[in-house]
mmCIF file of C-alpha atoms and ligand atoms in Angstrom:
data_model
loop_
_atom_site.group_PDB
_atom_site.id
_atom_site.type_symbol
_atom_site.label_atom_id
_atom_site.label_comp_id
_atom_site.label_asym_id
_atom_site.label_seq_id
_atom_site.Cartn_x
_atom_site.Cartn_y
_atom_site.Cartn_z
ATOM 1 C CA MET H 1 46.492 0.018 74.468
ATOM 2 C CA SER H 2 44.925 1.422 78.033
ATOM 3 C CA SER H 3 41.710 1.225 79.219
ATOM 4 C CA LEU H 4 39.124 2.725 81.581
ATOM 5 C CA LEU H 5 35.160 1.943 82.601
ATOM 6 C CA ILE H 6 33.093 4.860 84.233
ATOM 7 C CA GLN H 7 30.241 3.080 85.810
ATOM 8 C CA ASN H 8 26.837 5.222 87.221
ATOM 9 C CA VAL H 9 27.555 8.346 85.428
ATOM 10 C CA ARG H 10 25.014 11.123 84.764
ATOM 11 C CA LEU H 11 24.641 11.592 80.662
ATOM 12 C CA ASP H 12 22.614 13.919 79.378
ATOM 13 C CA ASP H 13 19.227 12.555 81.062
ATOM 14 C CA ARG H 14 20.229 9.229 81.909
ATOM 15 C CA ILE H 15 22.921 7.190 83.912
ATOM 16 C CA THR H 16 24.839 4.674 81.791
ATOM 17 C CA SER H 17 28.331 3.726 81.809
ATOM 18 C CA ILE H 18 30.902 5.197 79.211
ATOM 19 C CA ALA H 19 33.723 2.707 78.317
ATOM 20 C CA ILE H 20 37.252 3.855 76.999
ATOM 21 C CA ARG H 21 40.116 2.022 74.813
ATOM 22 C CA GLY H 22 43.144 3.953 74.029
ATOM 23 C CA ASN H 23 42.518 7.330 73.416
ATOM 24 C CA ARG H 24 39.046 7.330 72.266
ATOM 25 C CA ILE H 25 35.250 6.544 73.494
ATOM 26 C CA ASP H 26 34.710 2.710 73.087
ATOM 27 C CA ALA H 27 31.343 2.072 74.612
ATOM 28 C CA ILE H 28 27.909 4.033 75.991
ATOM 29 C CA GLY H 29 25.136 2.148 77.952
ATOM 30 C CA ASP H 30 25.690 -1.015 79.268
ATOM 31 C CA ILE H 31 29.213 -2.376 79.221
ATOM 32 C CA PRO H 32 28.555 -6.383 79.550
ATOM 33 C CA ALA H 33 30.393 -7.824 82.505
ATOM 34 C CA ASP H 34 33.088 -9.817 80.682
ATOM 35 C CA GLN H 35 34.631 -6.975 79.564
ATOM 36 C CA THR H 36 38.091 -5.550 81.438
ATOM 37 C CA PHE H 37 39.519 -2.420 82.203
ATOM 38 C CA ASP H 38 42.443 -1.088 83.985
ATOM 39 C CA GLN H 39 40.638 1.299 85.731
ATOM 40 C CA THR H 40 37.799 1.924 86.945
ATOM 41 C CA LEU H 41 35.842 4.958 88.006
ATOM 42 C CA ASP H 42 32.585 5.749 90.316
ATOM 43 C CA GLY H 43 30.651 8.293 88.882
ATOM 44 C CA THR H 44 28.104 8.331 91.474
ATOM 45 C CA GLY H 45 27.083 12.190 91.981
ATOM 46 C CA LEU H 46 28.559 13.198 89.015
ATOM 47 C CA LEU H 47 27.685 14.432 85.175
ATOM 48 C CA ALA H 48 29.496 14.063 81.948
ATOM 49 C CA CYS H 49 30.274 16.192 79.808
ATOM 50 C CA PRO H 50 32.618 17.661 77.144
ATOM 51 C CA PRO H 51 35.582 19.820 78.334
ATOM 52 C CA PHE H 52 36.184 23.089 77.169
ATOM 53 C CA TYR H 53 38.802 24.541 73.987
ATOM 54 C CA ASN H 54 40.269 27.356 74.698
ATOM 55 C CA THR H 55 41.122 28.982 71.678
ATOM 56 C CA HIS H 56 43.277 32.291 72.150
ATOM 57 C CA THR H 57 45.341 32.654 74.824
ATOM 58 C CA HIS H 58 49.438 33.170 75.690
ATOM 59 C CA ALA H 59 49.715 30.745 78.231
ATOM 60 C CA ALA H 60 52.660 32.023 80.196
ATOM 61 C CA MET H 61 51.427 35.112 80.683
ATOM 62 C CA THR H 62 50.374 33.690 84.288
ATOM 63 C CA LEU H 63 53.502 35.275 85.138
ATOM 64 C CA LEU H 64 52.638 38.628 84.539
ATOM 65 C CA ARG H 65 49.052 38.405 86.178
ATOM 66 C CA GLY H 66 47.469 41.235 88.037
ATOM 67 C CA MET H 67 50.282 43.506 86.475
ATOM 68 C CA ALA H 68 49.518 47.198 85.058
ATOM 69 C CA ASP H 69 45.930 47.544 86.173
ATOM 70 C CA LYS H 70 43.911 50.715 84.313
ATOM 71 C CA LEU H 71 45.434 52.013 81.193
ATOM 72 C CA GLN H 72 44.703 52.180 77.721
ATOM 73 C CA LEU H 73 45.433 49.373 75.736
ATOM 74 C CA PHE H 74 48.699 50.523 73.323
ATOM 75 C CA ASP H 75 49.682 52.038 76.810
ATOM 76 C CA TRP H 76 49.403 48.981 78.536
ATOM 77 C CA LEU H 77 51.126 46.845 75.842
ATOM 78 C CA ASN H 78 54.269 49.827 75.119
ATOM 79 C CA ASN H 79 54.779 50.029 78.843
ATOM 80 C CA HIS H 80 54.310 47.889 80.478
ATOM 81 C CA ILE H 81 53.359 44.403 79.245
ATOM 82 C CA TRP H 82 56.240 44.367 76.818
ATOM 83 C CA PRO H 83 59.383 45.648 79.254
ATOM 84 C CA ALA H 84 58.358 43.006 80.979
ATOM 85 C CA GLU H 85 57.912 39.904 78.528
ATOM 86 C CA ALA H 86 61.742 41.104 76.962
ATOM 87 C CA THR H 87 63.415 39.882 80.637
ATOM 88 C CA LEU H 88 61.535 36.623 80.218
ATOM 89 C CA THR H 89 63.561 33.422 80.512
ATOM 90 C CA PRO H 90 62.725 29.889 78.074
ATOM 91 C CA GLU H 91 63.358 28.753 82.101
ATOM 92 C CA LEU H 92 59.706 31.923 83.485
ATOM 93 C CA ILE H 93 57.982 31.146 79.946
ATOM 94 C CA HIS H 94 57.818 26.875 80.175
ATOM 95 C CA TRP H 95 57.269 26.951 83.955
ATOM 96 C CA GLY H 96 54.515 30.342 83.428
ATOM 97 C CA THR H 97 53.143 27.681 80.983
ATOM 98 C CA LYS H 98 52.798 25.113 83.609
ATOM 99 C CA LEU H 99 51.209 26.749 85.865
ATOM 100 C CA ALA H 100 48.551 28.109 83.095
ATOM 101 C CA CYS H 101 48.158 24.208 81.590
ATOM 102 C CA LEU H 102 47.410 23.862 86.117
ATOM 103 C CA GLU H 103 44.994 26.835 86.228
ATOM 104 C CA MET H 104 43.585 25.318 82.904
ATOM 105 C CA ILE H 105 43.039 21.119 83.953
ATOM 106 C CA LYS H 106 41.237 22.695 87.062
ATOM 107 C CA SER H 107 39.330 24.263 85.607
ATOM 108 C CA GLY H 108 37.976 21.957 82.852
ATOM 109 C CA THR H 109 39.781 22.556 79.941
ATOM 110 C CA VAL H 110 41.835 20.007 77.569
ATOM 111 C CA PHE H 111 42.873 22.309 74.451
ATOM 112 C CA LEU H 112 44.375 25.909 74.588
ATOM 113 C CA ASN H 113 45.263 27.856 71.313
ATOM 114 C CA ASP H 114 48.445 29.673 72.643
ATOM 115 C CA MET H 115 50.021 32.575 70.668
ATOM 116 C CA TYR H 116 53.693 33.526 72.123
ATOM 117 C CA PHE H 117 57.660 33.345 72.466
ATOM 118 C CA ARG H 118 59.949 30.440 72.780
ATOM 119 C CA PRO H 119 57.155 27.972 71.160
ATOM 120 C CA VAL H 120 58.802 25.061 71.414
ATOM 121 C CA VAL H 121 59.194 25.810 75.221
ATOM 122 C CA ASN H 122 55.036 26.165 75.444
ATOM 123 C CA ALA H 123 54.793 23.117 73.417
ATOM 124 C CA ARG H 124 56.659 21.026 75.505
ATOM 125 C CA ALA H 125 55.001 22.798 79.029
ATOM 126 C CA CYS H 126 51.737 21.631 77.240
ATOM 127 C CA ASP H 127 52.697 18.442 75.863
ATOM 128 C CA GLU H 128 54.040 16.943 79.750
ATOM 129 C CA MET H 129 50.917 18.444 81.518
ATOM 130 C CA GLY H 130 48.537 16.138 79.350
ATOM 131 C CA MET H 131 46.738 18.774 77.056
ATOM 132 C CA ARG H 132 46.207 19.462 73.723
ATOM 133 C CA ALA H 133 47.771 22.183 72.369
ATOM 134 C CA ALA H 134 48.019 24.404 68.749
ATOM 135 C CA VAL H 135 51.282 26.323 69.637
ATOM 136 C CA GLY H 136 51.684 29.037 67.450
ATOM 137 C CA MET H 137 54.897 29.959 65.450
ATOM 138 C CA GLN H 138 55.091 33.921 65.763
ATOM 139 C CA TYR H 139 55.151 36.635 62.802
ATOM 140 C CA LEU H 140 55.996 39.487 64.872
ATOM 141 C CA ASP H 141 58.309 41.760 62.086
ATOM 142 C CA ILE H 142 58.152 45.229 64.247
ATOM 143 C CA ASN H 143 61.562 45.608 63.656
ATOM 144 C CA GLU H 144 64.897 43.519 62.766
ATOM 145 C CA GLN H 145 65.969 42.362 66.208
ATOM 146 C CA VAL H 146 62.252 41.015 66.687
ATOM 147 C CA LYS H 147 61.964 39.843 63.514
ATOM 148 C CA ALA H 148 64.908 37.864 63.821
ATOM 149 C CA ALA H 149 63.718 36.381 67.335
ATOM 150 C CA ASN H 150 60.673 34.696 65.765
ATOM 151 C CA GLU H 151 62.525 33.513 62.854
ATOM 152 C CA GLN H 152 64.691 31.305 65.425
ATOM 153 C CA ASP H 153 61.673 30.429 67.840
ATOM 154 C CA THR H 154 60.088 28.620 64.276
ATOM 155 C CA ARG H 155 63.520 27.352 63.489
ATOM 156 C CA ASP H 156 63.806 25.876 67.054
ATOM 157 C CA LEU H 157 59.895 24.694 67.292
ATOM 158 C CA LEU H 158 60.562 22.869 63.742
ATOM 159 C CA ALA H 159 62.860 21.057 64.539
ATOM 160 C CA ALA H 160 61.783 19.893 67.501
ATOM 161 C CA ARG H 161 58.310 18.736 66.022
ATOM 162 C CA ASP H 162 58.911 15.102 66.155
ATOM 163 C CA SER H 163 59.348 14.537 69.738
ATOM 164 C CA PHE H 164 55.698 15.347 70.420
ATOM 165 C CA SER H 165 52.915 13.588 71.172
ATOM 166 C CA ASP H 166 50.341 14.083 68.119
ATOM 167 C CA ARG H 167 48.076 16.330 70.658
ATOM 168 C CA ILE H 168 50.568 19.069 69.445
ATOM 169 C CA GLN H 169 49.571 21.353 66.469
ATOM 170 C CA PHE H 170 50.907 23.904 65.323
ATOM 171 C CA THR H 171 49.795 27.186 63.661
ATOM 172 C CA LEU H 172 51.383 30.894 62.096
ATOM 173 C CA ALA H 173 50.670 33.277 64.343
ATOM 174 C CA PRO H 174 50.563 36.495 62.880
ATOM 175 C CA HIS H 175 50.178 39.133 66.085
ATOM 176 C CA ALA H 176 48.280 41.455 64.089
ATOM 177 C CA VAL H 177 47.399 43.930 61.142
ATOM 178 C CA TYR H 178 49.792 46.692 63.514
ATOM 179 C CA THR H 179 52.193 44.655 64.089
ATOM 180 C CA VAL H 180 52.923 42.534 61.203
ATOM 181 C CA SER H 181 53.825 43.531 57.562
ATOM 182 C CA GLU H 182 52.189 42.863 54.035
ATOM 183 C CA PRO H 183 54.793 40.224 53.168
ATOM 184 C CA ALA H 184 54.894 38.676 56.185
ATOM 185 C CA PHE H 185 50.922 38.239 55.526
ATOM 186 C CA ARG H 186 50.814 36.710 52.169
ATOM 187 C CA GLU H 187 53.995 34.296 53.194
ATOM 188 C CA VAL H 188 51.669 33.030 56.255
ATOM 189 C CA ALA H 189 48.632 33.091 53.656
ATOM 190 C CA GLU H 190 50.546 30.866 51.287
ATOM 191 C CA ARG H 191 52.136 28.502 53.843
ATOM 192 C CA SER H 192 49.182 27.809 54.926
ATOM 193 C CA VAL H 193 47.561 26.151 51.569
ATOM 194 C CA ALA H 194 51.157 24.820 50.795
ATOM 195 C CA GLU H 195 51.422 22.949 54.413
ATOM 196 C CA GLY H 196 48.502 23.070 55.759
ATOM 197 C CA TYR H 197 48.558 25.153 58.824
ATOM 198 C CA ARG H 198 46.116 26.581 60.907
ATOM 199 C CA ILE H 199 46.309 30.706 61.207
ATOM 200 C CA HIS H 200 46.020 32.508 64.184
ATOM 201 C CA LEU H 201 45.487 36.246 64.749
ATOM 202 C CA HIS H 202 44.257 39.047 66.706
ATOM 203 C CA LEU H 203 41.785 40.876 64.628
ATOM 204 C CA ALA H 204 39.980 44.337 65.007
ATOM 205 C CA GLU H 205 40.706 44.158 69.152
ATOM 206 C CA THR H 206 40.489 47.768 69.192
ATOM 207 C CA GLN H 207 39.044 50.873 67.438
ATOM 208 C CA GLN H 208 42.147 52.233 66.651
ATOM 209 C CA GLU H 209 42.930 49.086 65.091
ATOM 210 C CA VAL H 210 40.756 49.902 62.575
ATOM 211 C CA ASP H 211 41.131 53.176 62.323
ATOM 212 C CA ASP H 212 45.418 52.906 61.321
ATOM 213 C CA CYS H 213 43.884 50.238 59.492
ATOM 214 C CA ARG H 214 41.902 52.400 57.242
ATOM 215 C CA ARG H 215 44.482 54.894 57.033
ATOM 216 C CA LEU H 216 47.367 52.936 55.735
ATOM 217 C CA HIS H 217 45.689 50.387 53.604
ATOM 218 C CA HIS H 218 43.248 52.102 51.410
ATOM 219 C CA GLY H 219 40.719 52.630 53.767
ATOM 220 C CA LEU H 220 39.937 49.136 53.740
ATOM 221 C CA THR H 221 39.196 47.704 57.618
ATOM 222 C CA PRO H 222 41.755 44.686 58.515
ATOM 223 C CA THR H 223 38.722 42.323 58.405
ATOM 224 C CA GLN H 224 39.318 43.742 54.504
ATOM 225 C CA TYR H 225 42.674 44.263 54.429
ATOM 226 C CA LEU H 226 43.266 40.613 55.709
ATOM 227 C CA ASP H 227 41.461 38.876 53.003
ATOM 228 C CA SER H 228 42.732 40.869 50.169
ATOM 229 C CA LEU H 229 45.874 38.770 51.485
ATOM 230 C CA GLY H 230 44.237 35.553 50.867
ATOM 231 C CA VAL H 231 44.488 35.455 55.606
ATOM 232 C CA LEU H 232 41.010 34.742 56.023
ATOM 233 C CA THR H 233 39.929 30.930 55.127
ATOM 234 C CA ASP H 234 38.556 28.234 57.614
ATOM 235 C CA GLN H 235 41.618 27.921 58.425
ATOM 236 C CA THR H 236 41.662 30.824 60.588
ATOM 237 C CA ILE H 237 41.002 31.348 63.726
ATOM 238 C CA ALA H 238 40.728 34.861 64.557
ATOM 239 C CA ALA H 239 40.946 36.621 68.177
ATOM 240 C CA HIS H 240 38.690 39.247 69.416
ATOM 241 C CA ALA H 241 36.807 40.584 65.975
ATOM 242 C CA ILE H 242 34.962 43.063 68.105
ATOM 243 C CA HIS H 243 34.850 46.182 65.585
ATOM 244 C CA LEU H 244 33.378 44.518 62.512
ATOM 245 C CA THR H 245 30.882 46.230 59.934
ATOM 246 C CA ASP H 246 28.415 44.556 58.659
ATOM 247 C CA GLN H 247 30.016 43.642 55.832
ATOM 248 C CA ASP H 248 33.399 42.467 57.574
ATOM 249 C CA ILE H 249 31.046 39.637 59.238
ATOM 250 C CA ASP H 250 29.438 38.993 56.354
ATOM 251 C CA THR H 251 33.262 38.117 54.814
ATOM 252 C CA LEU H 252 34.285 36.457 57.754
ATOM 253 C CA ALA H 253 30.779 33.691 57.344
ATOM 254 C CA GLN H 254 31.759 33.109 54.133
ATOM 255 C CA ARG H 255 35.155 32.333 54.468
ATOM 256 C CA GLY H 256 34.434 30.235 57.158
ATOM 257 C CA VAL H 257 36.485 31.850 59.693
ATOM 258 C CA TRP H 258 36.274 30.664 63.398
ATOM 259 C CA LEU H 259 35.909 33.401 65.461
ATOM 260 C CA SER H 260 37.143 33.403 69.758
ATOM 261 C CA HIS H 261 35.418 35.357 71.271
ATOM 262 C CA ASN H 262 37.465 36.872 74.539
ATOM 263 C CA ALA H 263 34.422 38.258 76.796
ATOM 264 C CA CYS H 264 36.837 38.885 79.902
ATOM 265 C CA SER H 265 39.646 39.926 78.333
ATOM 266 C CA ASN H 266 36.912 41.960 76.111
ATOM 267 C CA PHE H 267 35.590 43.669 78.944
ATOM 268 C CA LYS H 268 38.678 43.900 81.049
ATOM 269 C CA LEU H 269 40.777 46.048 78.435
ATOM 270 C CA ASN H 270 37.543 48.123 78.280
ATOM 271 C CA SER H 271 38.341 46.899 74.287
ATOM 272 C CA GLY H 272 34.601 47.085 73.140
ATOM 273 C CA SER H 273 31.663 44.649 72.739
ATOM 274 C CA PHE H 274 31.913 41.319 70.596
ATOM 275 C CA ARG H 275 28.237 41.191 67.846
ATOM 276 C CA PHE H 276 27.224 37.304 69.172
ATOM 277 C CA ARG H 277 23.802 38.036 67.899
ATOM 278 C CA ASP H 278 24.960 39.589 65.206
ATOM 279 C CA THR H 279 27.905 37.163 63.608
ATOM 280 C CA LEU H 280 25.390 33.770 64.649
ATOM 281 C CA ALA H 281 22.959 35.019 63.040
ATOM 282 C CA HIS H 282 25.116 35.680 59.677
ATOM 283 C CA GLY H 283 26.771 32.436 60.424
ATOM 284 C CA CYS H 284 29.837 33.171 61.368
ATOM 285 C CA ARG H 285 31.459 30.231 63.587
ATOM 286 C CA ILE H 286 32.202 31.228 67.088
ATOM 287 C CA THR H 287 34.535 29.623 69.875
ATOM 288 C CA ILE H 288 35.768 30.676 73.329
ATOM 289 C CA GLY H 289 39.086 32.059 74.030
ATOM 290 C CA THR H 290 40.110 33.271 77.557
ATOM 291 C CA ASP H 291 42.862 35.826 75.990
ATOM 292 C CA GLY H 292 46.272 35.652 78.527
ATOM 293 C CA CYS H 293 46.276 36.031 81.724
ATOM 294 C CA ALA H 294 46.904 39.942 81.963
ATOM 295 C CA SER H 295 43.824 41.150 80.184
ATOM 296 C CA ASN H 296 41.229 38.600 81.735
ATOM 297 C CA ASP H 297 43.154 37.985 85.011
ATOM 298 C CA SER H 298 41.513 34.224 85.149
ATOM 299 C CA LEU H 299 41.942 31.601 82.630
ATOM 300 C CA SER H 300 39.093 29.623 83.732
ATOM 301 C CA MET H 301 36.357 29.208 80.987
ATOM 302 C CA PHE H 302 33.478 29.406 83.109
ATOM 303 C CA ASP H 303 34.140 33.191 83.265
ATOM 304 C CA ASP H 304 34.006 33.431 79.691
ATOM 305 C CA MET H 305 31.141 31.744 79.101
ATOM 306 C CA LYS H 306 29.144 33.787 81.056
ATOM 307 C CA THR H 307 30.445 36.952 81.021
ATOM 308 C CA ALA H 308 29.870 36.402 76.770
ATOM 309 C CA VAL H 309 26.139 35.617 77.344
ATOM 310 C CA PHE H 310 25.489 38.642 79.305
ATOM 311 C CA ASN H 311 27.711 40.656 76.761
ATOM 312 C CA ALA H 312 25.499 39.287 73.831
ATOM 313 C CA ARG H 313 22.245 40.258 75.809
ATOM 314 C CA HIS H 314 23.664 43.927 77.180
ATOM 315 C CA GLN H 315 25.293 44.343 73.129
ATOM 316 C CA ALA H 316 22.326 43.284 71.317
ATOM 317 C CA ASN H 317 19.928 44.800 74.266
ATOM 318 C CA ASP H 318 17.989 41.984 74.090
ATOM 319 C CA PRO H 319 17.983 38.995 76.660
ATOM 320 C CA THR H 320 17.260 35.953 74.023
ATOM 321 C CA ALA H 321 20.235 37.439 72.189
ATOM 322 C CA ALA H 322 22.289 34.288 73.725
ATOM 323 C CA GLY H 323 21.661 31.536 76.110
ATOM 324 C CA ALA H 324 23.715 28.746 78.323
ATOM 325 C CA ALA H 325 23.446 25.790 75.349
ATOM 326 C CA ASP H 326 24.804 28.547 72.788
ATOM 327 C CA VAL H 327 28.032 29.284 74.716
ATOM 328 C CA LEU H 328 28.374 25.802 75.443
ATOM 329 C CA THR H 329 28.658 24.822 72.277
ATOM 330 C CA CYS H 330 30.965 27.271 71.331
ATOM 331 C CA ALA H 331 33.762 26.602 73.976
ATOM 332 C CA THR H 332 32.940 23.200 73.867
ATOM 333 C CA ALA H 333 32.288 21.431 70.281
ATOM 334 C CA ASN H 334 32.519 24.434 67.795
ATOM 335 C CA GLY H 335 36.547 24.812 70.049
ATOM 336 C CA ALA H 336 37.424 21.167 68.977
ATOM 337 C CA ALA H 337 36.172 21.273 65.678
ATOM 338 C CA ALA H 338 37.957 24.582 64.559
ATOM 339 C CA PHE H 339 41.710 22.638 65.092
ATOM 340 C CA GLY H 340 40.181 19.360 63.562
ATOM 341 C CA ILE H 341 40.234 17.529 66.849
ATOM 342 C CA ASP H 342 37.616 15.164 66.885
ATOM 343 C CA ALA H 343 36.053 15.518 70.306
ATOM 344 C CA GLY H 344 33.720 17.861 71.771
ATOM 345 C CA VAL H 345 30.911 15.285 72.280
ATOM 346 C CA ILE H 346 30.334 12.308 74.155
ATOM 347 C CA GLU H 347 29.586 9.495 71.408
ATOM 348 C CA PRO H 348 31.351 6.364 70.675
ATOM 349 C CA GLY H 349 33.876 6.750 68.171
ATOM 350 C CA ARG H 350 35.078 10.284 69.513
ATOM 351 C CA LEU H 351 38.517 11.314 71.163
ATOM 352 C CA ALA H 352 38.080 10.470 74.747
ATOM 353 C CA ASP H 353 37.786 14.209 76.364
ATOM 354 C CA ILE H 354 35.715 14.426 79.269
ATOM 355 C CA MET H 355 34.832 16.499 81.952
ATOM 356 C CA LEU H 356 33.311 14.749 85.171
ATOM 357 C CA ILE H 357 31.400 17.490 87.445
ATOM 358 C CA ASN H 358 30.603 16.790 90.620
ATOM 359 C CA THR H 359 26.514 17.104 91.149
ATOM 360 C CA ARG H 360 26.808 17.232 94.646
ATOM 361 C CA THR H 361 27.032 20.876 95.078
ATOM 362 C CA PRO H 362 25.301 24.123 95.956
ATOM 363 C CA GLN H 363 25.603 24.946 91.731
ATOM 364 C CA MET H 364 24.748 21.803 90.668
ATOM 365 C CA LEU H 365 21.899 20.046 92.579
ATOM 366 C CA ALA H 366 18.257 21.379 91.063
ATOM 367 C CA GLU H 367 18.319 19.537 87.955
ATOM 368 C CA HIS H 368 16.395 21.861 85.531
ATOM 369 C CA ASP H 369 19.242 22.930 83.310
ATOM 370 C CA TRP H 370 21.986 21.493 84.046
ATOM 371 C CA LYS H 371 23.834 23.461 80.860
ATOM 372 C CA ALA H 372 22.757 26.368 82.748
ATOM 373 C CA ASN H 373 23.849 25.344 85.785
ATOM 374 C CA LEU H 374 27.462 24.976 84.067
ATOM 375 C CA VAL H 375 27.400 28.258 82.402
ATOM 376 C CA TYR H 376 25.914 30.408 85.252
ATOM 377 C CA ALA H 377 26.452 28.494 88.636
ATOM 378 C CA CYS H 378 29.741 27.080 88.328
ATOM 379 C CA ASP H 379 32.840 27.714 89.102
ATOM 380 C CA SER H 380 36.189 25.263 88.173
ATOM 381 C CA ALA H 381 35.714 23.652 91.969
ATOM 382 C CA CYS H 382 32.374 22.655 90.449
ATOM 383 C CA VAL H 383 35.123 19.887 87.743
ATOM 384 C CA HIS H 384 36.334 16.900 89.906
ATOM 385 C CA THR H 385 37.570 14.952 87.074
ATOM 386 C CA LEU H 386 39.428 15.430 83.823
ATOM 387 C CA ILE H 387 39.929 13.757 81.141
ATOM 388 C CA CYS H 388 41.693 14.312 78.123
ATOM 389 C CA ASP H 389 42.663 11.593 74.991
ATOM 390 C CA GLY H 390 41.907 8.801 77.259
ATOM 391 C CA ARG H 391 43.893 9.624 79.993
ATOM 392 C CA ILE H 392 43.187 11.280 83.246
ATOM 393 C CA LEU H 393 44.775 14.588 84.037
ATOM 394 C CA MET H 394 42.920 15.291 87.208
ATOM 395 C CA LEU H 395 40.667 13.001 89.394
ATOM 396 C CA ASN H 396 38.854 14.327 92.002
ATOM 397 C CA ARG H 397 40.312 17.230 91.863
ATOM 398 C CA HIS H 398 44.013 16.475 92.599
ATOM 399 C CA VAL H 399 46.832 17.331 89.682
ATOM 400 C CA PRO H 400 49.635 15.203 90.298
ATOM 401 C CA ALA H 401 52.076 18.022 88.687
ATOM 402 C CA GLU H 402 50.499 20.448 91.269
ATOM 403 C CA ASP H 403 52.904 21.518 93.867
ATOM 404 C CA ASP H 404 56.164 21.215 91.755
ATOM 405 C CA ILE H 405 54.608 23.432 89.114
ATOM 406 C CA LEU H 406 53.752 26.273 92.080
ATOM 407 C CA ASP H 407 56.876 24.944 93.768
ATOM 408 C CA HIS H 408 59.192 26.308 91.151
ATOM 409 C CA VAL H 409 57.062 29.185 89.816
ATOM 410 C CA GLN H 410 57.262 30.769 93.670
ATOM 411 C CA VAL H 411 60.894 30.493 93.854
ATOM 412 C CA LEU H 412 61.132 31.273 89.664
ATOM 413 C CA LEU H 413 58.806 34.890 90.522
ATOM 414 C CA HIS H 414 60.683 35.565 93.697
ATOM 415 C CA ASN H 415 63.825 35.636 91.673
ATOM 416 C CA TRP H 416 63.160 37.415 88.212
ATOM 417 C CA ARG H 417 64.358 40.865 87.346
ATOM 418 C CA ARG H 418 61.869 42.641 85.707
ATOM 419 C CA PRO H 419 61.583 46.253 85.141
HETATM 420 ZN ZN1 ZN W 501 45.766 37.691 72.598
#
């Protein structure tokens, strides 16, 4: 069993030591001098805090970053993003996912909830990078060809499932009400109960989605429609969840659905404004996601946390609608809990997921409120070291695979034949 000792590190308001054995935090406080460790880190000038859990993304979209600015969502999807995605090879998707993992590690994220084509390739990339991931078995049945491709992807993923570490889990990922049929949603609901999979979907991202859903499904909103099919449970992660009625919010709270708030994406695509204060007040469980790189375009949770607070205050027209501590909990403890990961809080017995923040930076030097500094001022450059499952993924901003990933992706992008 590997072991790691972090000494002289700031944790909340004290300077202490954190001992890690295997993949769990063994002890916090004075560690007896006779205990030995494989590795010791000097935590002087560093703050230990939980890392980020990104609950909605499409990782390989790093390859599409910056493409097709200034368009309506359906124009953006139908005429630009989907045609480009149709030309992605498994090799491109693998390295695009690795590029996403690199960016996430460098910005303090240890977990991603991914929904993309070729999930077996994505899962392999995340596993090789040492991250935690939930990888979706996609349900899109807009036509027979797409449906068959998704079914093949799922067979490939399930055939390989035993080859992944236990950091990798699988979800059922019905894309959205406008791309997935009623029978497919019913199958998802049944499989989730019978086989224990979590469900990952997009919910009420645009007003058009709501209007179309009402027209096609007897006046039901997407939330009401999905609830009628049994899709909304405490195992469901609903991304965006912007255009909600008060009744929708009540339903989502009662069912224990986890909402993934994607503030930057919502603003970039002008999809709408998430009702942070209202959903929180009604007992909804909120997490934070970045969405894919084509609609953000950053995978840094710092951007989404800060934007989430500002969005909440603007949406409610009230500066008390959300604070740094609220959003930080969403990005850490809630994100981990949504996926059954025993982390998101630094205490003995928990899984050893730890982010070390450099306090010798302009953003962190004033120590009035480290959570406010983290949410409002910090960026990726403040993340010094990242530990996931007891393993160091980045040490003093060095990720071992960085140059290899950048070199590979550069060549692949150069040779990519896209529309
Ligand atoms: Zn999405």
